[in-house]
CSV table of C-alpha atoms in Angstrom, one decimal:
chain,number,residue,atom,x,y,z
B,187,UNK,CA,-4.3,-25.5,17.2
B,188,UNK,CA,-4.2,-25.8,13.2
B,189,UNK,CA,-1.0,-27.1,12.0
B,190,UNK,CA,1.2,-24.4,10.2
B,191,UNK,CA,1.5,-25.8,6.1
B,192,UNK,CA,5.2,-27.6,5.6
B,193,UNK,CA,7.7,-25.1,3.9
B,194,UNK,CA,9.5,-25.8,0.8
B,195,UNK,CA,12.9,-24.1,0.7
B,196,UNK,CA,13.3,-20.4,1.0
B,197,UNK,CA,15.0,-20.0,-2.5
B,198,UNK,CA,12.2,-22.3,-4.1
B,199,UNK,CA,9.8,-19.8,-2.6
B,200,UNK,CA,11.5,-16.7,-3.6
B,201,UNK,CA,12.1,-17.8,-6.9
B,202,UNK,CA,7.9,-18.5,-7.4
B,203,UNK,CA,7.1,-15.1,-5.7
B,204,UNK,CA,9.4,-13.3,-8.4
B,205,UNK,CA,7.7,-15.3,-11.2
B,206,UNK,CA,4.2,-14.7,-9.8
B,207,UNK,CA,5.0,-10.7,-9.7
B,208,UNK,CA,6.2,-10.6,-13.0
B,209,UNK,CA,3.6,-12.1,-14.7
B,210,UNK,CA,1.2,-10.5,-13.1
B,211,UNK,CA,2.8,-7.5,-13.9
B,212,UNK,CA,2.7,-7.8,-17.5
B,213,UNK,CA,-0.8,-9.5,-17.6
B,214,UNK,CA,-2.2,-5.9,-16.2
B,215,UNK,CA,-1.3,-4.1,-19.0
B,216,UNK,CA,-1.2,-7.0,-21.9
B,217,UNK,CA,-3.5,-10.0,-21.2
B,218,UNK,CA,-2.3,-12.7,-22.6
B,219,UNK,CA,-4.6,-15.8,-24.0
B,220,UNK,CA,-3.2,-18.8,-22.3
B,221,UNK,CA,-2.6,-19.8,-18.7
B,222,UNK,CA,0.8,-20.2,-17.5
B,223,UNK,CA,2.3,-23.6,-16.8
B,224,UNK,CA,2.6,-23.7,-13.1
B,225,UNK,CA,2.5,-26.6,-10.6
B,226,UNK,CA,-0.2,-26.5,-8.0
B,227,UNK,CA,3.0,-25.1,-5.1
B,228,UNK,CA,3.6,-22.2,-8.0
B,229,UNK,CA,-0.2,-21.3,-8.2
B,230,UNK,CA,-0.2,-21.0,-4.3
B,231,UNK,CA,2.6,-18.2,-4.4
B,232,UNK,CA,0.5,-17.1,-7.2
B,233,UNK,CA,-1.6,-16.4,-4.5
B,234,UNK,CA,0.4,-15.4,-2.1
B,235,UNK,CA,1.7,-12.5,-4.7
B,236,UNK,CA,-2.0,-11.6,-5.6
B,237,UNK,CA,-2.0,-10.9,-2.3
B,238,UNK,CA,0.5,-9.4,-1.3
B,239,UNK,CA,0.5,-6.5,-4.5
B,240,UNK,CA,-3.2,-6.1,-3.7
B,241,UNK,CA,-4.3,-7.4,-7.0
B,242,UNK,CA,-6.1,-10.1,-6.5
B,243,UNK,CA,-9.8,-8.6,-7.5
B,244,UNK,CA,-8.4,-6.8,-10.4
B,245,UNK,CA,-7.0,-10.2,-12.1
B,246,UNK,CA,-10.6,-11.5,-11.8
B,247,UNK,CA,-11.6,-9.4,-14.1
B,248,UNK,CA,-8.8,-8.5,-16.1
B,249,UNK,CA,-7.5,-12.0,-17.3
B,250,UNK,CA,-8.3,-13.5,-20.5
B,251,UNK,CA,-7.3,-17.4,-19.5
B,252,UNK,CA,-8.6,-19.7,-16.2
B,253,UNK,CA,-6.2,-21.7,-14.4
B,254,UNK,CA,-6.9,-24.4,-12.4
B,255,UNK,CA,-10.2,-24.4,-9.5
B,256,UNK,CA,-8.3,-23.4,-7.0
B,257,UNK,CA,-7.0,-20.4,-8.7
B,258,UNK,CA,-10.5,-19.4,-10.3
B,259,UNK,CA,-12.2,-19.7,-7.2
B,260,UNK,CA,-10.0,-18.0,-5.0
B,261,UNK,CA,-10.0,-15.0,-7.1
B,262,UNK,CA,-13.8,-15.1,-7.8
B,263,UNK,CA,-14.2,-14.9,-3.9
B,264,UNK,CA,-11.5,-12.2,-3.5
B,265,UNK,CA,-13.4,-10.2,-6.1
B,266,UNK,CA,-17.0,-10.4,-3.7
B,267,UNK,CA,-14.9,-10.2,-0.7
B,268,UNK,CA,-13.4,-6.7,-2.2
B,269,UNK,CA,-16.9,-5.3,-3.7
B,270,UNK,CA,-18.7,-5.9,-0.4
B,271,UNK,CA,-15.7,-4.5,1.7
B,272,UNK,CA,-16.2,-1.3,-1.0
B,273,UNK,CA,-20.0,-1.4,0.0
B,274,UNK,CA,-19.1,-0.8,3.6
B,275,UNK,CA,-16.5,2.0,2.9
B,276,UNK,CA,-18.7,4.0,0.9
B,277,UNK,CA,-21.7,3.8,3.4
B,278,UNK,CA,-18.6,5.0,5.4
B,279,UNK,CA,-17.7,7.7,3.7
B,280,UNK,CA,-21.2,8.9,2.9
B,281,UNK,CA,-22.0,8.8,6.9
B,282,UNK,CA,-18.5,11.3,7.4
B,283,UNK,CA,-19.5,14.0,4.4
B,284,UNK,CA,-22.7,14.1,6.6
B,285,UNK,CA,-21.7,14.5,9.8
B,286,UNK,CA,-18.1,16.5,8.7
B,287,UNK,CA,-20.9,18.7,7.3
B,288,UNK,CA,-22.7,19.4,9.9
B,289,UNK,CA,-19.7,20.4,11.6
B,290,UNK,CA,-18.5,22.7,9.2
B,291,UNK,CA,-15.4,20.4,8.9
B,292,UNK,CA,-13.4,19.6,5.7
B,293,UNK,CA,-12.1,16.7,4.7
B,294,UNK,CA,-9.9,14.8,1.9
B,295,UNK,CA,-9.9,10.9,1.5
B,296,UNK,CA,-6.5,9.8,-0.3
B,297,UNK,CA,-5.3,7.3,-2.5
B,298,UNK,CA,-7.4,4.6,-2.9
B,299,UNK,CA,-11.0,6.3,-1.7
B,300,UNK,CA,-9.9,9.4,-4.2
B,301,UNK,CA,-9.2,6.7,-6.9
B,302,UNK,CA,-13.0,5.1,-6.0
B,303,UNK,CA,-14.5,8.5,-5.9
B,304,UNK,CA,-13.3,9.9,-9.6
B,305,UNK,CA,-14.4,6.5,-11.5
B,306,UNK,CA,-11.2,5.3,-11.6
B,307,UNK,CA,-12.0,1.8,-10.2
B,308,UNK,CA,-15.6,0.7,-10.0
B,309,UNK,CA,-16.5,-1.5,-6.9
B,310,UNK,CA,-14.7,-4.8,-6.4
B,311,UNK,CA,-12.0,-3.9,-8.3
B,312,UNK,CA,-9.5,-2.6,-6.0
B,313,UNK,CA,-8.7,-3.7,-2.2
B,314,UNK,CA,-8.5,-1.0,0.5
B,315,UNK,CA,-6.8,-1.9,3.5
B,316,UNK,CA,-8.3,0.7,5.1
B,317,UNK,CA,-9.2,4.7,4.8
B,318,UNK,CA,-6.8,8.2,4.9
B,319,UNK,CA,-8.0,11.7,5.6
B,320,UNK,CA,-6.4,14.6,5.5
B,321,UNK,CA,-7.5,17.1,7.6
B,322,UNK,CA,-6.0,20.6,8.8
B,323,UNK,CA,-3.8,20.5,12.1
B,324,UNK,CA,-6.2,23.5,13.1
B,325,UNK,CA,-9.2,20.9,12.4
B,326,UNK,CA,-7.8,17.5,14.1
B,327,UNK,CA,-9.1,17.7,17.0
B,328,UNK,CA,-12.7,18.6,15.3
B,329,UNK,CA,-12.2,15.4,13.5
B,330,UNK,CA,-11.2,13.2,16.3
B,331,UNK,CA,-14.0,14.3,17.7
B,332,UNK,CA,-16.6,12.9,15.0
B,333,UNK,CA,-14.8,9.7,14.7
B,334,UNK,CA,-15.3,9.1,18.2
B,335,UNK,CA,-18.9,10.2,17.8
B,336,UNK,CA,-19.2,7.5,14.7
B,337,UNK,CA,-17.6,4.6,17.4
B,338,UNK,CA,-13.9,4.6,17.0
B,339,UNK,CA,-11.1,4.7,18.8
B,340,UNK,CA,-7.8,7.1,19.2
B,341,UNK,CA,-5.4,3.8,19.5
B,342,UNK,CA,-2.4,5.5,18.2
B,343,UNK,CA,-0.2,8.0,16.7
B,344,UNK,CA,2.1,7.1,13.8
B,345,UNK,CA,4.4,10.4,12.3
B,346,UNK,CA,2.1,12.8,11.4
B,347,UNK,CA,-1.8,10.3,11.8
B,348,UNK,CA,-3.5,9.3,14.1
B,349,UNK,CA,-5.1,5.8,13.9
B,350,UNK,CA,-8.7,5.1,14.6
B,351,UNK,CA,-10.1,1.6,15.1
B,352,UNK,CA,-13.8,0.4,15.2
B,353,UNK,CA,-14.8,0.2,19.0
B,354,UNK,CA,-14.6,-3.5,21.1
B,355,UNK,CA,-18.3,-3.5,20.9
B,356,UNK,CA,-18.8,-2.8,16.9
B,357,UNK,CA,-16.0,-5.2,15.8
B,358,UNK,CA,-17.4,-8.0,18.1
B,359,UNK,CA,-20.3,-8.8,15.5
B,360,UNK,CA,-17.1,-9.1,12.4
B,361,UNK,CA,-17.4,-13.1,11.9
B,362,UNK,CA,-14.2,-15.2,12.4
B,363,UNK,CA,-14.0,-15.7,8.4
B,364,UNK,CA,-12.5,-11.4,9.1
B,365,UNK,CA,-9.2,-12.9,9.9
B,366,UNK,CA,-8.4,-15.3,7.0
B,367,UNK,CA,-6.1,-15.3,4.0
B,368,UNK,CA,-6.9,-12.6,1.8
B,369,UNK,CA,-9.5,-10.0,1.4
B,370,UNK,CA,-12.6,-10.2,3.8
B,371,UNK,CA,-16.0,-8.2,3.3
B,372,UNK,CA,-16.2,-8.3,7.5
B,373,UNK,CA,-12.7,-6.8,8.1
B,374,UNK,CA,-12.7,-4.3,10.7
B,375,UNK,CA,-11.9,-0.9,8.3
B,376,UNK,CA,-9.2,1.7,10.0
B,377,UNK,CA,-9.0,5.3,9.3
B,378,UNK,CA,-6.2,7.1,9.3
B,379,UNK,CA,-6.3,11.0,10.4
B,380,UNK,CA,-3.6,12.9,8.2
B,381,UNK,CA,-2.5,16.6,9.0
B,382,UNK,CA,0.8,16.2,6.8
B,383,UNK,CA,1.7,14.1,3.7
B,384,UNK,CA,5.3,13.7,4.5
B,385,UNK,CA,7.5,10.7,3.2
B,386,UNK,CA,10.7,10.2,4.7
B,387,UNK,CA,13.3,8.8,1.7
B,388,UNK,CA,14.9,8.0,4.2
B,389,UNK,CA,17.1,11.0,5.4
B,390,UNK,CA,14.9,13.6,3.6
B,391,UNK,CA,11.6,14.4,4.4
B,392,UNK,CA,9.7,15.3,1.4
B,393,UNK,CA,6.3,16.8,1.9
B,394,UNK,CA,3.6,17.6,-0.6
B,395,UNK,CA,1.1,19.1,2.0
B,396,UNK,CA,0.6,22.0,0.3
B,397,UNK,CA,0.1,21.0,-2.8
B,398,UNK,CA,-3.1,19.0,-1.1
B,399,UNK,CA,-4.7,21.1,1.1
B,400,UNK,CA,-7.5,23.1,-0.5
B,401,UNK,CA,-7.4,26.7,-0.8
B,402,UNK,CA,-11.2,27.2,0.1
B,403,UNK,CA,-11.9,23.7,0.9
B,404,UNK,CA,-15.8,23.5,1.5
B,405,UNK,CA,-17.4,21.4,4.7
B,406,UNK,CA,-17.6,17.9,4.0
B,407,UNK,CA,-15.1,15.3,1.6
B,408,UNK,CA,-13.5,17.1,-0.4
B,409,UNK,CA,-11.4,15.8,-3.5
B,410,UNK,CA,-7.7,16.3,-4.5
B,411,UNK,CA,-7.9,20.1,-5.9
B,412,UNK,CA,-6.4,18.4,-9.6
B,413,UNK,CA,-5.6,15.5,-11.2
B,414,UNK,CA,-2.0,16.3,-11.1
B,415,UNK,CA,-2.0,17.0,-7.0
B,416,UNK,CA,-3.8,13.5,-6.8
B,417,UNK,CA,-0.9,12.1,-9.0
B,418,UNK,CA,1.9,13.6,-6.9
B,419,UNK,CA,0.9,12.2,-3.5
B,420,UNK,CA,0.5,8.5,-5.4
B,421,UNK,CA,4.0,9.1,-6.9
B,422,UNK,CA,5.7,10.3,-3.6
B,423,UNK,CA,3.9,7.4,-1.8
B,424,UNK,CA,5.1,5.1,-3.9
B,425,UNK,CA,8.8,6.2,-3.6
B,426,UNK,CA,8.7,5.9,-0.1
B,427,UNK,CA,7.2,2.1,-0.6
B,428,UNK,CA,10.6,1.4,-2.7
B,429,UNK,CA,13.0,2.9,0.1
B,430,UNK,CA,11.4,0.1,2.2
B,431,UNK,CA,10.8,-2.8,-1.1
B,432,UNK,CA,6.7,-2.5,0.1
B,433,UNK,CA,5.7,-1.4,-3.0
B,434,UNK,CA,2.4,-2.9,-4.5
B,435,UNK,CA,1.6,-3.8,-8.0
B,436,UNK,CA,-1.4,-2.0,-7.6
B,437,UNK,CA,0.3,1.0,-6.9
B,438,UNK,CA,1.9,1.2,-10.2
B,439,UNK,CA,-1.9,0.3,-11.8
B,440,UNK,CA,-3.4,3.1,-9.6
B,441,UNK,CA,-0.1,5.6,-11.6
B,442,UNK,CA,-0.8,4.0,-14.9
B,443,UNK,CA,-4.6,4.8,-14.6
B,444,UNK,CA,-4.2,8.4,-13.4
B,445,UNK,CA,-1.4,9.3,-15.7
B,446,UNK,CA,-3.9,8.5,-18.5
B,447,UNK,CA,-6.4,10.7,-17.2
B,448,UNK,CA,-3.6,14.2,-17.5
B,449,UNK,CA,-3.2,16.8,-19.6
B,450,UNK,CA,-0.3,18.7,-21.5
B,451,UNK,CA,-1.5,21.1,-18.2
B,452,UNK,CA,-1.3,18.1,-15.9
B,453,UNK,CA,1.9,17.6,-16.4
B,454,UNK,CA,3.0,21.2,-16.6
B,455,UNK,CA,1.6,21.5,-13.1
B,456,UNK,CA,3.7,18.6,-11.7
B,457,UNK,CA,7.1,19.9,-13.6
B,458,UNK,CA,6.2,23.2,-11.8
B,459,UNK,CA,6.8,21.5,-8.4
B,460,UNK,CA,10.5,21.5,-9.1
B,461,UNK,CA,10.6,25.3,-7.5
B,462,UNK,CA,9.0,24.3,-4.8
B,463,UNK,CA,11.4,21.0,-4.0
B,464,UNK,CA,13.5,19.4,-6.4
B,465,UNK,CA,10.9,16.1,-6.4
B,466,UNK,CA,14.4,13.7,-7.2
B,467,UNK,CA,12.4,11.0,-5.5
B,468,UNK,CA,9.7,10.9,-8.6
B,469,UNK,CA,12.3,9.4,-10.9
B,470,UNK,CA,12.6,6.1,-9.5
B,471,UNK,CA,9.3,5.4,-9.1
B,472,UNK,CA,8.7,6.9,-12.8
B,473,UNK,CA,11.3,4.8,-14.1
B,474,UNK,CA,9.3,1.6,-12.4
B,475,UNK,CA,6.3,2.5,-13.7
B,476,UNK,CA,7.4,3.2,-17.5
B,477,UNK,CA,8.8,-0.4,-17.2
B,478,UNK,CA,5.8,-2.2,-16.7
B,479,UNK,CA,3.4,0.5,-18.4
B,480,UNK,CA,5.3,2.1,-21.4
B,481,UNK,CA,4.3,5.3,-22.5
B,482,UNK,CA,2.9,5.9,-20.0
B,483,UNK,CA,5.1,8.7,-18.8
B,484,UNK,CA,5.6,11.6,-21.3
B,485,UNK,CA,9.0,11.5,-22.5
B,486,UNK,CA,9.9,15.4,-21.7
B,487,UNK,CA,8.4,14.8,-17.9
B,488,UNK,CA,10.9,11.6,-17.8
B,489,UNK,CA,13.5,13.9,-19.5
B,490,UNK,CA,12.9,16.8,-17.4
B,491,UNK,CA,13.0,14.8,-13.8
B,492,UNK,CA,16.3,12.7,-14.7
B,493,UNK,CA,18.7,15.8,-14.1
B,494,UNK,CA,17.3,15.9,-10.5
B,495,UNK,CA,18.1,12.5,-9.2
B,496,UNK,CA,21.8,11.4,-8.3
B,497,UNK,CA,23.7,9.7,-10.9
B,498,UNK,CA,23.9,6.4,-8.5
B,499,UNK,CA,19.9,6.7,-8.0
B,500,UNK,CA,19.1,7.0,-11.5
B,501,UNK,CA,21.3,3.8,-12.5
B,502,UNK,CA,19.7,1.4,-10.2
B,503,UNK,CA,16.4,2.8,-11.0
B,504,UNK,CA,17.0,1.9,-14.4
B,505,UNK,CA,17.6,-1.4,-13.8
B,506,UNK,CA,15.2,-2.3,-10.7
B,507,UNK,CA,12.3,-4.8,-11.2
B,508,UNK,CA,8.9,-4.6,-9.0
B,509,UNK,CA,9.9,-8.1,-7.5
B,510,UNK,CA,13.3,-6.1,-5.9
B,511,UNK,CA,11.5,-3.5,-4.7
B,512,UNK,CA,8.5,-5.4,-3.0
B,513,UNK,CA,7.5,-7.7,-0.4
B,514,UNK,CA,8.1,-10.0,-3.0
B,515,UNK,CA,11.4,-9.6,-2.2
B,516,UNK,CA,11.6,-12.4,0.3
B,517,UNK,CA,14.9,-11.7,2.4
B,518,UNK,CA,15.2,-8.5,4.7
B,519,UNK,CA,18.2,-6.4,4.3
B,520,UNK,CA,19.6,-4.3,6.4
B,521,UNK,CA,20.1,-1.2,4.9
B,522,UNK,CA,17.6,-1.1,1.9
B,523,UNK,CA,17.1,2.0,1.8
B,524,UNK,CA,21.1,2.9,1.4
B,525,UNK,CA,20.5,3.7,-2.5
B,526,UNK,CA,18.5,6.5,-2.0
B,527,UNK,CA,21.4,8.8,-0.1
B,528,UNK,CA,23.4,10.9,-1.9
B,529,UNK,CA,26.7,11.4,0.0
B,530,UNK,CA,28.6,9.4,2.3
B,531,UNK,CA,27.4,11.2,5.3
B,532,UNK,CA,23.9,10.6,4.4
B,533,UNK,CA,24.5,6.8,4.2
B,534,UNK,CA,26.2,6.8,7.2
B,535,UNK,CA,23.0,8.9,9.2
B,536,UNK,CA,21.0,6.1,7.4
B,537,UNK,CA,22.8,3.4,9.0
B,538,UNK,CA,23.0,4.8,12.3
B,539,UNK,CA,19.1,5.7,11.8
B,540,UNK,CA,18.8,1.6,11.1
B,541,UNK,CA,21.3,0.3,13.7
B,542,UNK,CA,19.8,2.9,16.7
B,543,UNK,CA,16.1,3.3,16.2
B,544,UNK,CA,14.6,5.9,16.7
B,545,UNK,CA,11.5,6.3,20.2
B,546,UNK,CA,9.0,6.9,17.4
B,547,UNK,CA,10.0,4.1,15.6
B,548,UNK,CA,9.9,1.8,18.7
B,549,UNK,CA,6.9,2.8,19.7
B,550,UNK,CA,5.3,2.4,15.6
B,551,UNK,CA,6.6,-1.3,16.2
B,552,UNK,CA,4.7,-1.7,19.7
B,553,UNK,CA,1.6,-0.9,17.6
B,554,UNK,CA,2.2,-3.1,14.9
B,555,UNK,CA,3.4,-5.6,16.9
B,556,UNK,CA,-0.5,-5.5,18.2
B,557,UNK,CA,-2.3,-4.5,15.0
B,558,UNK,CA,-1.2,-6.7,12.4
B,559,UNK,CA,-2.0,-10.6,11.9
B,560,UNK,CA,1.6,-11.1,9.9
B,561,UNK,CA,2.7,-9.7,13.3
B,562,UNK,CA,1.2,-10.8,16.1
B,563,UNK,CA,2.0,-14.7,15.8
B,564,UNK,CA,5.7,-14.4,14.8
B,565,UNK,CA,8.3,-14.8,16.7
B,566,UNK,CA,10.4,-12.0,14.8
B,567,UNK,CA,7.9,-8.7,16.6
B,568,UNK,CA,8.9,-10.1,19.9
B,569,UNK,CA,12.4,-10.0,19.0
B,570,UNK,CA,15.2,-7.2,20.8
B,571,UNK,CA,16.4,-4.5,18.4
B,572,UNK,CA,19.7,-5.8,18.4
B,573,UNK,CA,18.9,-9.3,17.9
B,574,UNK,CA,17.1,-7.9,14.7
B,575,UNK,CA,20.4,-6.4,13.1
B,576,UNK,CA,22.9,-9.5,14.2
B,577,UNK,CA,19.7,-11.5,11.8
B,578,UNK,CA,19.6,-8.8,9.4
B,579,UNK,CA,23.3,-9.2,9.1
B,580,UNK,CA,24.5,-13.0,9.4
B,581,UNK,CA,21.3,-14.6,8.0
B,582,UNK,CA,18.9,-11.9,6.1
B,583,UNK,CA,16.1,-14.0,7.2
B,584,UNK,CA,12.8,-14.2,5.7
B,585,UNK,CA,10.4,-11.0,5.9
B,586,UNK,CA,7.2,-12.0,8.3
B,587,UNK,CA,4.4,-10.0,5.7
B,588,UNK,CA,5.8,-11.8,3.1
B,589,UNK,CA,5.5,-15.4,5.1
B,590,UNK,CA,2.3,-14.6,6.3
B,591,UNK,CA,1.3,-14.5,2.9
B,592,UNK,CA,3.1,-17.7,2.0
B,593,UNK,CA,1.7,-19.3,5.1
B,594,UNK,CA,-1.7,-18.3,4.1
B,595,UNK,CA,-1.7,-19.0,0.2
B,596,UNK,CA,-0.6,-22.6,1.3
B,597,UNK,CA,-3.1,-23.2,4.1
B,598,UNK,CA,-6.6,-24.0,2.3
B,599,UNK,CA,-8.0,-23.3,5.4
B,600,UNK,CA,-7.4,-20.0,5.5
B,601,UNK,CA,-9.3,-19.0,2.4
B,602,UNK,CA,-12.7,-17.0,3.2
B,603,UNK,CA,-15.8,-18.2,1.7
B,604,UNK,CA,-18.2,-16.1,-0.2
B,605,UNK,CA,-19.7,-13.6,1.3
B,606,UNK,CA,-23.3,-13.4,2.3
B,607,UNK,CA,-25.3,-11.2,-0.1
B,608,UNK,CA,-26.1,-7.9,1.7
B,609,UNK,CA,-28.8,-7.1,4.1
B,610,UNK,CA,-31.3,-5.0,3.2
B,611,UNK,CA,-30.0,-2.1,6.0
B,612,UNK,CA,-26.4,-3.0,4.8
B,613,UNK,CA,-25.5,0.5,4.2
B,614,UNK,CA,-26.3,1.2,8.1
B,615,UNK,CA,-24.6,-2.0,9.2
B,616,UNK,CA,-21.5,-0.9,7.3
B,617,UNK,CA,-21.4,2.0,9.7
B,618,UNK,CA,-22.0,0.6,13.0
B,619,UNK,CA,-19.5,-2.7,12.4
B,620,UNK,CA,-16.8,0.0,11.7
């Protein structure tokens, strides 16, 4: 058994994650010309933070200074890892529009493989962990049918998705490299079966479905019906993220990058959602994003939302950074998502929510607990609910995604090699290792 790297102190680490974030932060949207003056344990939580905000390929290409070998070449490698991964997804993709075709079913891919399929990123460029379709509740059981045809798996439900995981026998030819530090080209790729896109934040349940679904959607992948509906679902997703501090940095890139793509009309379309819900969870994450990517936001959309977020709301989002409100944020808290109630007797349904979990939420641990490498070798998912809030209380202890990075970034082991240039039936291989 490989020794786990030595620790330095929790605060020393914190501290370099925050640093890491915030740099990185700012380099995305002004590159600067000189590398920053880190010791070697700083450039591993460099890499640790890469990680964790899914950013990793995007520096490789966006930076205007090196650091030192270790840094270059880990990035360099995460950049091939991520455009071969993208190689695979797309020969995905292209293999459901067939068959969804031929059944006369419709589909939507979300976030990241909508973001892929209008130009926003080219290949490499972005990491997806893995794919989400939306798909009508009257269609679902269509769908499930043609992923099990394409070789995966019903493993579990999770709110309103199902999950789908590549079969025993496909992911048995994924090489052992699949489980390392980082991105991996050989990753075994999920897909996630939506019939709702529903947030909870974290008493209300906001839902955008409609705004999604297409009115005459045609058999096969189909897009977002606008750029605006496209930017909703990233802006709501992200708000949930900061209820729970898992927000990514390359969520706020993917919102900088479509904002620039809308219209006076664009925007007009979005403000119009405020007679369909109040959308008082788009400030916050607005607020975030206008931080790191100034004018971004038009200042009569920022001026229009304020008035429909709570007073208490809109002061914190004022001041939060993207280190507070992500896995960057090294300590688990108990109630994190206490800011985001508006009256005393939502906070105290919150707390109760947190204290006595919910069966869904049990169960959504079970799977995790089973699915996830920052998971499945920590002590903390085999630990009793209860044990969990007397930690969360007396010790805020550190949060195991987070660790896993550190563990990771620190472990030179655990870095993938290259990958292999593809074969020449790659796209079909892409398909059958799913």
């Amino acid at each position: 058994m490989t020794a786990l790297p030595v620790l330095p102190p929790l605060p020393q680490i914190a501290l370099a994650l925050e640093k890491a974030t915030e740099h990185f932060a700012g380099e995305l949207h002004n590159a600067g010309q000189h590398a920053p003056d880190w010791s070697e344990f700083q450039w591993s939580m460099a890499r640790a933070a890469a990680v964790l905000h899914g950013v990793t390929p995007l520096l490789a290409g966006a930076l205007r200074w090196r650091g030192p070998p270790s840094w270059e070449k880990f990035v360099g490698v995460q950049r091939l890892h991520t455009a071969a991964r993208q190689q695979r997804l797309s020969a995905l993709l292209d293999r459901l529009d067939q068959q969804a075709r031929r059944a006369q079913l419709a589909l939507v891919p979300l976030k990241g493989a909508a973001l892929y399929r209008l130009g926003v990123y080219s290949g490499g460029e972005r990491p997806m962990a893995d794919l989400d379709l939306l798909v009508s509740t009257a269609d679902e059981p269509a769908a499930r049918e043609l992923l099990l045809m394409l070789g995966y798996l019903d493993t579990s439900v999770s709110g309103n998705n199902r999950v789908f995981e590549p079969s025993h026998a496909a992911t048995a030819v994924v090489r052992k490299g699949a489980t390392s530090f980082g991105e991996h080209a050989d990753r075994p790729i999920k897909i996630d079966l939506h019939t709702r896109i529903v947030e909870r934040l974290p008493m209300h349940e906001a839902d955008v479905s409609a705004l999604i679904f297409l009115d005459q959607p045609q058999p096969g992948l189909n897009d977002y019906p606008s750029i605006a509906a496209l930017f909703t679902h990233l802006l709501l997703h992200a708000a949930g993220d900061m209820v729970s501090r898992s927000l990514r940095l390359i969520q706020l890139h993917d919102l900088a990058l479509t904002a620039a793509r809308m219209l006076e009309p664009d925007w007009a379309a979005l403000l119009a959602l405020r007679g369909r819900q109040s959308l008082w969870w788009a400030l916050p994450p607005l607020e975030l994003l206008v931080r790191y990517y100034p004018h971004t936001i038009p200042a009569e959309v920022l001026g229009a939302l304020r008035p429909l977020c709570s007073r208490s709301l809109r002061t914190i989002a004022r001041r939060q950074t993207l280190s507070q409100v992500s896995f960057a944020n090294l300590r688990i808290e108990a109630f994190p998502g206490i800011a985001w109630s508006s009256s005393l007797s939502e906070r105290v349904g919150y707390i109760l929510d947190r204290i006595i979990p919910s069966r869904e939420l049990l169960r959504q641990r079970v799977t995790v607990g089973a699915q996830e490498a920052w998971a499945a070798d920590r002590d903390w998912s085999q630990l009793s609910h209860g044990r969990r809030v007397l930690k969360w209380v007396l010790s805020q202890p550190p949060r195991p995604p987070t660790m896993h990075a550190v563990r990771g970034a620190l472990a030179d082991s655990a870095i993938a090699p290259a990958p292999p240039p593809p074969a020449a039936d790659a796209s079909l291989g892409a398909v059958q290792t799913h």
